[in-house]
Short mmCIF file of C-alpha atoms in Angstrom, two decimals:
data_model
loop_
_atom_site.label_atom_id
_atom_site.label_comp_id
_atom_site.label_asym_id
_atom_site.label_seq_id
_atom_site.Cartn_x
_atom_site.Cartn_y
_atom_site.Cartn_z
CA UNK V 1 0.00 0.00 0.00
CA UNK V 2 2.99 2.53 0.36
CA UNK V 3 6.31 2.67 1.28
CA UNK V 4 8.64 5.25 3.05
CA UNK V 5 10.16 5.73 6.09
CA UNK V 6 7.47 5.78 8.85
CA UNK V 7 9.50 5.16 11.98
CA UNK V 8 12.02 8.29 10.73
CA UNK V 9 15.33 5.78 11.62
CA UNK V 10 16.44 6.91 7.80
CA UNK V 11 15.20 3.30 6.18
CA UNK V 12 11.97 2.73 4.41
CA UNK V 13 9.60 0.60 5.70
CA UNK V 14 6.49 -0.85 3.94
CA UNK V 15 2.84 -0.58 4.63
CA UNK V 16 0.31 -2.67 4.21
CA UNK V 17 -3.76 -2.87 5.56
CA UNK V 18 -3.32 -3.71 8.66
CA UNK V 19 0.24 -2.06 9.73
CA UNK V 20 3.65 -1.78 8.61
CA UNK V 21 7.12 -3.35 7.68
CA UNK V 22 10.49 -2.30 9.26
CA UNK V 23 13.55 -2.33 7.39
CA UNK V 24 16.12 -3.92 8.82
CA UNK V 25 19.24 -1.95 9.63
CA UNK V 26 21.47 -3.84 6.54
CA UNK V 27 21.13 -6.68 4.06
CA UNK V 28 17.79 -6.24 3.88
CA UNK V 29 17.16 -8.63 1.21
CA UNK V 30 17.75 -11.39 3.32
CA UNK V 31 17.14 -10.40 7.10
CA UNK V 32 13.63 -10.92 7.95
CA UNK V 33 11.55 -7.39 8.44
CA UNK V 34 9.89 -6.95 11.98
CA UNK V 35 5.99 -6.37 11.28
CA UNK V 36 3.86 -3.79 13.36
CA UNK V 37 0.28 -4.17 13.89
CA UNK V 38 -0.22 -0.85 14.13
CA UNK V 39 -3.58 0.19 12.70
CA UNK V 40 -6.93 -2.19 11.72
CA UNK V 41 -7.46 -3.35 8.02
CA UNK V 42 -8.59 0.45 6.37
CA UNK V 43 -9.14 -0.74 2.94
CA UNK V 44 -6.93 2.04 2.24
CA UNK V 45 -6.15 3.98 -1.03
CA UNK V 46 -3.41 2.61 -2.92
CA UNK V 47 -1.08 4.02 -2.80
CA UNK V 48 -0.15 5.70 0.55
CA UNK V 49 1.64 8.52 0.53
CA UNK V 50 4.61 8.89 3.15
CA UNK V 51 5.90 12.58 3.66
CA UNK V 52 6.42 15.12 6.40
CA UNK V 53 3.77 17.46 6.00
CA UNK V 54 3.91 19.90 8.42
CA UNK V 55 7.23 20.15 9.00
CA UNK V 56 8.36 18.27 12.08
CA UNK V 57 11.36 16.33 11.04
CA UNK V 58 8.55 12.92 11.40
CA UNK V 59 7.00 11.60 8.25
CA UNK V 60 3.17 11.48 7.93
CA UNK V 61 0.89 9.38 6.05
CA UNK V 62 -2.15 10.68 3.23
CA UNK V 63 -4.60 7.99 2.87
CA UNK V 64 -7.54 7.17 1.62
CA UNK V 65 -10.73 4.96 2.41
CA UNK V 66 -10.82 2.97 -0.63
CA UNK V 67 -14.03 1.46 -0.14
CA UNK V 68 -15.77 4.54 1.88
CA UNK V 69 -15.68 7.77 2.39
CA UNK V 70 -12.71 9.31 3.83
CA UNK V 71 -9.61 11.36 2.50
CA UNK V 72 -7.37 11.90 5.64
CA UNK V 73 -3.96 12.68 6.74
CA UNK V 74 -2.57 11.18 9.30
CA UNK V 75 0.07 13.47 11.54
CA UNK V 76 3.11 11.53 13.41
CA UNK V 77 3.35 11.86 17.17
CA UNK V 78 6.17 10.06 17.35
CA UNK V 79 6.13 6.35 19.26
CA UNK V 80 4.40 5.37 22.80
CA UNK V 81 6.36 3.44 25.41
CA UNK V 82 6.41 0.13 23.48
CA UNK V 83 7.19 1.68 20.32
CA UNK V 84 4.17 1.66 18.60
CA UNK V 85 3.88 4.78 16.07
CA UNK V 86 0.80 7.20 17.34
CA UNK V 87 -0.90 9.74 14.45
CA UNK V 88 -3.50 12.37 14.68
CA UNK V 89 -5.86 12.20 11.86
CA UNK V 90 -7.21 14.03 10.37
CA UNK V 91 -10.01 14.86 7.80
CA UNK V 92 -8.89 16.04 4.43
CA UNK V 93 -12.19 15.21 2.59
CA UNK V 94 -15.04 12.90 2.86
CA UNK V 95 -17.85 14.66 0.59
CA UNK V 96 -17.00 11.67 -2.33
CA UNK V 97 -16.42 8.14 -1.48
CA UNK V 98 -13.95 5.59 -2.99
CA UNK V 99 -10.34 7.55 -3.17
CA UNK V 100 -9.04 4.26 -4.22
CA UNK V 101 -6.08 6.16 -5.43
CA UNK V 102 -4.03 9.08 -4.48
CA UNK V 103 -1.16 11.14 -6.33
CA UNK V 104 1.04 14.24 -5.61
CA UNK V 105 2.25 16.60 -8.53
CA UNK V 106 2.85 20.33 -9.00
CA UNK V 107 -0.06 21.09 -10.62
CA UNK V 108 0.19 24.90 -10.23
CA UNK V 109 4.71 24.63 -11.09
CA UNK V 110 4.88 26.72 -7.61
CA UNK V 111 7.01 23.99 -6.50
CA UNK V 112 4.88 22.32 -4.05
CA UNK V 113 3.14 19.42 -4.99
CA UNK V 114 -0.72 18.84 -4.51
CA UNK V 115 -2.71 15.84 -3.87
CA UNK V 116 -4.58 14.65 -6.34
CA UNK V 117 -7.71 12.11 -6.27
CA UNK V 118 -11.26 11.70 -6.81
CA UNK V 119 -14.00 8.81 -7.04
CA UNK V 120 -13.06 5.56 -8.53
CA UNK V 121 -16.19 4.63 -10.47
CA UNK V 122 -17.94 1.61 -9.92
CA UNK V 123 -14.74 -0.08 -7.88
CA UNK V 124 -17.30 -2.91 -6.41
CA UNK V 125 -20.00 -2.29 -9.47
CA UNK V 126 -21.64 0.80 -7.46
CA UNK V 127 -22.09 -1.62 -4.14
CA UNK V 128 -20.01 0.68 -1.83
CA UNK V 129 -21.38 3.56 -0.21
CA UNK V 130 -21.45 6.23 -2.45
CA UNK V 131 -20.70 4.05 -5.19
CA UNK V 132 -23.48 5.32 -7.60
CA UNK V 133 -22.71 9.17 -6.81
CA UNK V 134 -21.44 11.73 -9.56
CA UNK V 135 -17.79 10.97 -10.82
CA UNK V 136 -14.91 13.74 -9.75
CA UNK V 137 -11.57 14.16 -9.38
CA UNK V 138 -10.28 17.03 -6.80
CA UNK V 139 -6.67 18.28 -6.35
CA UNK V 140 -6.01 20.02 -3.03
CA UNK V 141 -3.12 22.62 -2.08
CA UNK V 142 -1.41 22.06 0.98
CA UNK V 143 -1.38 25.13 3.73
CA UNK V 144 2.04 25.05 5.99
CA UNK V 145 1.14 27.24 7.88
CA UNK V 146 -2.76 25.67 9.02
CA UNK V 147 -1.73 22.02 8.53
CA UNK V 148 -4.28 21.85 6.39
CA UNK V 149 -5.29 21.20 2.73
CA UNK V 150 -7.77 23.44 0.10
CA UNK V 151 -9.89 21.83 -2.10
CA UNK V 152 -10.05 22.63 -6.00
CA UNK V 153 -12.21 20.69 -8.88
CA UNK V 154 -10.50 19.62 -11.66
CA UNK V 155 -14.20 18.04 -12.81
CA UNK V 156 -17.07 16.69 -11.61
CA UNK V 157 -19.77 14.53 -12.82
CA UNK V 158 -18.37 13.19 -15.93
CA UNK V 159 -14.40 11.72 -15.24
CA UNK V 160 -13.80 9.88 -11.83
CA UNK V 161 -10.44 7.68 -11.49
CA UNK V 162 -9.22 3.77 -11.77
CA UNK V 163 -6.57 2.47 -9.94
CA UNK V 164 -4.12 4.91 -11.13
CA UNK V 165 -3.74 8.55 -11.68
CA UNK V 166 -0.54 9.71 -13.70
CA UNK V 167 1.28 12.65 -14.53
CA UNK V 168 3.16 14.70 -16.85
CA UNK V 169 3.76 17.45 -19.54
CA UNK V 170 1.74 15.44 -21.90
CA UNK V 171 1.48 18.64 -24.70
CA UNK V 172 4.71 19.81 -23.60
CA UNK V 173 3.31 23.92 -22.69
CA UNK V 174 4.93 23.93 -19.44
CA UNK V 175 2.58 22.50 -17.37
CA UNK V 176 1.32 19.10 -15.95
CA UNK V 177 -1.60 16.96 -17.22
CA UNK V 178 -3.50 14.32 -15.38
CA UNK V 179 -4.12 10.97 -17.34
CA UNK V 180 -6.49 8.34 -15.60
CA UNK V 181 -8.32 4.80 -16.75
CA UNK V 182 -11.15 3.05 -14.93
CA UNK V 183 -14.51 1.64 -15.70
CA UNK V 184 -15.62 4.82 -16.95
CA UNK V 185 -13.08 5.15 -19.57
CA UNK V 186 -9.26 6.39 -20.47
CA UNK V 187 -8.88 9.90 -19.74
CA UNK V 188 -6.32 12.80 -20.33
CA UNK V 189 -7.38 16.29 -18.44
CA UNK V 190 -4.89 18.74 -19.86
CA UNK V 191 -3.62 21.39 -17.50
CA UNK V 192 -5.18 24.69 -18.06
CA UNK V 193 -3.81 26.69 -15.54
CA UNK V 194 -5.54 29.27 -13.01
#
């Protein structure tokens, strides 16, 4: 589900439903990785996105309820007593469900990237909540200095996403261009700007 260093010791760990992998110090292709229970199965978004958000020196974790609704954040607090990694959530978005998938580009070439995601249509054939709601896709600017992200459309009801979103200069103007595929088509949103 994601990969990155959660635990901040400088190696990346991986992260799956129901917790997390730690790297071992060296040869890690053959010394076994200690497992962490740390959180229930979340039917998270795929993938999850490792990165210190606000600033701390402690990486965070963007997720998303795959199967619900739910676009959060989760903020490191560091470890308890028997080293199990404690985060503050919170809320990013949950006015569409299924952010299956999650992505982080410069959309705006400020430098900073933005989170990108939206509805993936029909991932269980419109059985999970929300799954016959409008199609959109959302990208959302990140706020140092609230800890907080800003919701912008890039469209709604028509385009939703798959499993994937990429990105790139696809027309080569300058600027970035979202290309997605699900079971409501293949789909290229060219950057327009502001």
């Amino acid at each position: 589900m994601g990969f990155g260093d959660i635990n901040n010791d400088g190696r990346e760990d991986i992260l799956i439903a129901t917790g997390w992998y730690e790297r071992p110090e060296d040869d890690a292709l053959n010394k076994k990785w200690k497992f962490h229970p740390d959180w229930a199965d979340l039917h998270a978004s795929c993938p999850m996105l490792i990165r210190d958000m606000d600033g701390d020196g402690k990486n965070d974790i963007v997720w998303g309820k795959g199967h619900d609704f739910g676009l959060y954040w989760w903020q490191s607090e560091g470890a308890d007593k028997d080293g199990k990694l404690i985060f503050k959530q919170h809320l990013i978005d949950e006015s569409f469900s299924q952010p299956h998938t999650i992505h982080l580009a410069d959309l705006n070439g400020d430098g900073i990237d933005e989170l990108i995601s939206g509805k993936r249509v029909f991932a269980h054939n419109g059985r999970d909540p929300g799954g016959l709601e409008m199609p959109c896709m959302y990208y959302y600017q990140w706020d140092k200095s609230r800890n907080q992200f800003s919701r912008h459309i890039i469209e709604e009801g028509h385009i939703g996403t798959g499993l994937q979103i990429r990105t790139g200069d696809l027309n080569q103007d300058g600027k970035i261009d979202i290309a997605v595929a699900g079971k409501d088509g293949t789909w290229i949103l060219f950057n327009q700007g502001e």
